Short mmCIF file of C-alpha atoms in Angstrom, two decimals:
data_model
loop_
_atom_site.label_atom_id
_atom_site.label_comp_id
_atom_site.label_asym_id
_atom_site.label_seq_id
_atom_site.Cartn_x
_atom_site.Cartn_y
_atom_site.Cartn_z
CA MET V 21 15.45 -0.71 6.29
CA THR V 22 12.25 -1.97 4.69
CA ASP V 23 11.26 -3.44 8.06
CA LEU V 24 11.84 -0.06 9.73
CA VAL V 25 9.60 1.71 7.22
CA THR V 26 6.91 -0.92 7.73
CA ARG V 27 7.13 -0.58 11.52
CA LEU V 28 6.94 3.21 11.49
CA ALA V 29 3.98 3.11 9.13
CA GLN V 30 2.24 0.65 11.45
CA GLU V 31 2.80 2.97 14.42
CA HIS V 32 1.34 5.98 12.59
CA LEU V 33 -1.56 4.09 11.10
CA SER V 34 -2.55 2.38 14.34
CA ARG V 35 -2.59 5.66 16.23
CA TRP V 36 -4.50 7.67 13.63
CA GLN V 37 -6.97 4.90 12.81
CA ARG V 38 -7.77 4.31 16.47
CA GLY V 39 -8.23 8.03 17.04
CA TYR V 40 -10.38 8.46 13.95
CA LEU V 41 -12.67 5.57 14.88
CA ASN V 42 -13.00 7.05 18.38
CA ASP V 43 -13.94 10.38 16.79
CA GLU V 44 -10.99 12.20 18.32
CA ALA V 45 -10.81 15.70 16.87
CA LYS V 46 -7.04 15.64 16.35
CA ALA V 47 -7.14 12.37 14.40
CA VAL V 48 -10.18 13.42 12.35
CA GLY V 49 -8.40 16.65 11.42
CA ALA V 50 -5.18 14.80 10.57
CA LEU V 51 -7.02 12.42 8.27
CA ALA V 52 -8.68 15.31 6.45
CA ARG V 53 -5.28 16.89 5.84
CA LEU V 54 -3.57 13.63 4.91
CA ARG V 55 -6.06 12.55 2.28
CA ARG V 56 -5.34 15.72 0.29
CA GLY V 57 -1.88 14.29 -0.31
CA ALA V 58 -3.06 10.99 -1.79
CA GLY V 59 -1.41 10.45 -5.15
CA ARG V 60 0.76 13.57 -4.82
CA PRO V 61 4.52 13.88 -4.16
CA ALA V 62 5.56 14.16 -0.51
CA GLY V 63 7.03 17.65 -0.77
CA GLN V 64 4.13 19.21 -2.61
CA LEU V 65 1.98 19.99 0.44
CA PRO V 66 3.86 21.76 3.25
CA ASP V 67 0.72 21.43 5.40
CA LEU V 68 1.53 17.74 5.86
CA TRP V 69 5.14 18.12 6.94
CA ASP V 70 4.32 18.17 10.66
CA LEU V 71 1.99 15.16 10.56
CA LEU V 72 4.50 12.44 9.74
CA ASP V 73 7.02 12.05 12.53
CA THR V 74 10.03 10.55 10.78
CA GLN V 75 12.36 10.70 13.76
CA GLY V 76 12.48 6.92 13.79
CA LEU V 77 14.12 6.99 10.38
CA HIS V 78 17.17 8.63 11.91
CA GLU V 79 17.92 5.60 14.05
CA ALA V 80 21.24 3.98 13.23
CA ARG V 81 21.23 1.06 10.86
CA ARG V 82 22.06 -2.38 12.18
CA ASP V 83 25.61 -1.91 10.92
CA GLY V 84 25.91 1.24 13.05
CA ARG V 85 26.13 3.84 10.31
CA PRO V 86 23.51 6.59 9.85
CA LEU V 87 21.06 6.45 6.98
CA SER V 88 22.10 8.15 3.78
CA GLU V 89 20.15 11.08 2.35
CA THR V 90 18.85 8.79 -0.38
CA GLU V 91 17.63 6.22 2.13
CA LEU V 92 15.92 8.91 4.20
CA ALA V 93 14.24 10.55 1.21
CA ARG V 94 12.94 7.27 -0.19
CA ALA V 95 11.69 6.15 3.22
CA GLU V 96 9.87 9.44 3.75
CA ASP V 97 8.31 9.22 0.29
CA ALA V 98 7.13 5.67 0.95
CA LEU V 99 5.59 6.62 4.29
CA HIS V 100 3.88 9.66 2.80
CA THR V 101 2.41 7.68 -0.08
CA ALA V 102 1.09 4.81 2.04
CA VAL V 103 -0.36 6.94 4.84
CA THR V 104 -2.09 9.43 2.54
CA LEU V 105 -3.64 6.59 0.53
CA TRP V 106 -4.92 5.09 3.79
CA ALA V 107 -6.47 8.45 4.72
CA LEU V 108 -8.35 8.48 1.42
CA HIS V 109 -9.49 4.89 2.02
CA GLN V 110 -10.55 5.52 5.63
CA GLN V 111 -12.66 8.63 4.99
CA SER V 112 -16.22 8.24 6.33
CA ARG V 113 -15.70 4.57 7.15
CA GLY V 114 -16.76 3.23 10.55
CA THR V 115 -14.27 0.36 10.62
CA GLY V 116 -10.51 0.38 10.15
CA MET V 117 -9.55 0.07 6.50
CA HIS V 118 -5.94 -0.68 7.47
CA GLN V 119 -5.80 -4.31 8.56
CA PRO V 120 -2.59 -6.35 9.02
CA HIS V 121 -1.95 -9.18 6.59
CA ARG V 122 -2.24 -12.73 7.92
CA PRO V 123 -2.05 -15.98 5.96
CA GLU V 124 -5.69 -16.76 6.76
CA HIS V 125 -6.73 -13.21 5.85
CA PRO V 126 -4.56 -11.94 2.96
CA ARG V 127 -4.40 -8.13 2.98
CA GLY V 128 -1.75 -7.40 0.37
CA LEU V 129 -2.52 -5.25 -2.65
CA GLY V 130 -3.03 -8.17 -5.01
CA ALA V 131 -5.43 -9.87 -2.60
CA ALA V 132 -7.37 -6.64 -2.15
CA VAL V 133 -7.81 -6.22 -5.91
CA HIS V 134 -8.88 -9.86 -6.24
CA ARG V 135 -11.53 -9.36 -3.56
CA LEU V 136 -13.19 -6.79 -5.82
CA MET V 137 -13.78 -9.47 -8.44
CA PRO V 138 -16.80 -11.76 -8.72
CA PRO V 139 -16.37 -15.25 -7.20
CA ASN V 140 -14.66 -17.71 -9.53
CA ASP V 141 -14.08 -15.06 -12.16
CA ILE V 142 -11.38 -12.61 -13.22
CA ASP V 143 -12.42 -9.05 -13.98
CA ASP V 144 -9.92 -8.12 -16.66
CA SER V 145 -10.33 -4.38 -16.19
CA LEU V 146 -9.43 -4.70 -12.51
CA ARG V 147 -6.52 -6.99 -13.31
CA LYS V 148 -5.21 -4.41 -15.77
CA ARG V 149 -5.35 -1.72 -13.07
CA LEU V 150 -3.06 -3.85 -10.94
CA VAL V 151 -0.81 -4.49 -13.92
CA ARG V 152 -0.59 -0.78 -14.74
CA ALA V 153 0.32 0.00 -11.13
CA GLY V 154 2.96 -2.71 -11.23
CA ASN V 155 4.45 -1.22 -14.39
CA ALA V 156 4.53 2.40 -13.20
CA PRO V 157 7.81 4.09 -14.24
CA ASP V 158 8.26 6.06 -11.01
CA LEU V 159 6.80 6.51 -7.53
CA THR V 160 4.68 9.53 -8.44
CA THR V 161 2.96 7.65 -11.24
CA LEU V 162 2.62 4.60 -9.01
CA ALA V 163 0.96 6.70 -6.29
CA GLN V 164 -1.53 8.08 -8.80
CA ARG V 165 -2.42 4.62 -10.08
CA LEU V 166 -2.71 3.27 -6.55
CA ARG V 167 -5.05 6.14 -5.74
CA ASP V 168 -7.44 4.90 -8.41
CA ILE V 169 -7.32 1.38 -6.96
CA VAL V 170 -7.83 2.64 -3.40
CA THR V 171 -10.93 4.55 -4.52
CA LEU V 172 -12.41 1.22 -5.68
CA LEU V 173 -11.38 -0.53 -2.45
CA ARG V 174 -13.03 2.22 -0.42
CA ARG V 175 -16.27 1.90 -2.38
CA GLU V 176 -16.47 -1.82 -1.60
CA ASP V 177 -15.05 -1.62 1.97
CA VAL V 178 -12.12 -3.88 1.09
CA HIS V 179 -9.27 -3.76 3.63
CA LEU V 180 -5.56 -3.33 2.88
CA ASP V 181 -2.36 -3.63 4.90
CA TYR V 182 -0.94 -0.14 4.45
CA ALA V 183 2.11 -0.80 6.62
CA LEU V 184 3.04 -3.67 4.31
CA LEU V 185 2.43 -1.35 1.36
CA ALA V 186 4.74 1.30 2.85
CA GLY V 187 7.60 -1.19 3.04
CA GLN V 188 6.95 -2.28 -0.53
CA LEU V 189 6.92 1.32 -1.74
CA TYR V 190 10.31 1.85 -0.13
CA GLN V 191 11.66 -1.30 -1.76
CA TRP V 192 10.16 -0.23 -5.10
CA GLN V 193 12.50 2.75 -5.35
CA TRP V 194 15.73 0.74 -5.38
CA PRO V 195 17.33 -1.04 -8.35
CA GLY V 196 15.51 -4.33 -8.88
CA GLY V 197 12.97 -3.43 -6.22
CA ALA V 198 10.07 -2.87 -8.61
CA ASP V 199 10.43 -6.44 -9.90
CA ARG V 200 10.37 -7.86 -6.37
CA VAL V 201 7.31 -5.81 -5.45
CA ARG V 202 5.47 -6.88 -8.60
CA ILE V 203 6.16 -10.51 -7.69
CA ALA V 204 4.84 -9.90 -4.16
CA TRP V 205 1.64 -8.36 -5.53
CA GLY V 206 1.18 -11.28 -7.89
CA ARG V 207 1.63 -13.75 -5.04
CA SER V 208 -0.88 -11.79 -3.01
CA PHE V 209 -3.36 -11.88 -5.88
CA HIS V 210 -3.09 -15.68 -6.05
CA ALA V 211 -3.17 -16.00 -2.25
CA TRP V 212 -6.68 -14.56 -2.17
CA GLN V 213 -7.75 -16.86 -5.02
CA ASP V 214 -6.39 -19.84 -3.10
CA HIS V 215 -8.02 -18.63 0.12
CA ARG V 216 -11.46 -18.44 -1.50
CA ALA V 217 -11.11 -21.85 -3.10
CA SER V 218 -9.73 -23.77 -0.13
CA GLY V 219 -11.07 -22.02 2.96
CA PRO V 220 -9.49 -19.99 5.75
CA GLN V 221 -7.12 -22.70 6.92
CA GLN V 222 -5.21 -22.80 3.63
CA ASP V 223 -1.73 -21.27 3.74
CA ASN V 224 -0.47 -18.89 1.08
CA PRO V 225 0.38 -20.71 -2.16
CA ALA V 226 3.95 -21.45 -3.07
CA PRO V 227 5.72 -18.75 -5.05
CA GLY V 228 5.42 -19.11 -8.79
CA ASP V 229 5.93 -17.36 -12.08
CA LEU V 230 3.66 -14.32 -12.08
CA SER V 231 4.39 -13.06 -15.55
CA SER V 232 0.89 -13.94 -16.75
CA ASP V 233 -0.64 -11.54 -14.22
CA LEU V 234 2.01 -8.84 -14.33
CA PRO V 235 3.21 -8.69 -17.93
CA ASP V 236 6.16 -6.78 -19.20
CA ALA V 237 5.76 -2.99 -19.36
CA THR V 238 5.79 -3.18 -23.15
CA ASP V 239 2.46 -5.05 -23.19
CA LYS V 240 0.02 -2.82 -25.08
CA ASP V 241 -2.82 -3.69 -22.69
CA THR V 242 -0.99 -2.02 -19.81
CA LEU V 243 -0.73 1.41 -21.45
#
């Protein structure tokens, strides 16, 4: 199911980003409407309901059974959050801010945050923003904290894989999912560090313990 959410997000993002960069009126208008939803719950703006075609979510699962209401709702929320954050990021930018992740060009959230930092240094205030996002208690709070990060990425023209993010936001909403997503963001953060140190041919680093970068939610510095 996570793969389906990622694929649908990629389809939407590719179409809208291509249209926006080609100055197509429909895509420009859609982006203006979408960015108003950044950091806000999916059902709060009825004006956006017709923009996200979620028909693909009604495809049968691999086991043949239809998606449950919970699966549908969480998938729709993940798509809404990722696409509206992209719209905020893309505003007034002449190149596509959504770029697919590749080992030689890490585009995950952690890597994007690390790219904002000075070479060979860790900006603790930026790191704490990532930590606070990772420790968000619910999707609405997470979307709001991600909005703050995306505003910084937009200012510095740092790219992000929003289709990957959509899949992670879907995973986030399930039991144990937040922990897995935090680990993925931590790996991404270290992948960019490794990429800068070793050059573009270096593969992503091996998974490790990320607790030093994403501390427990009880850490006072994350509040």
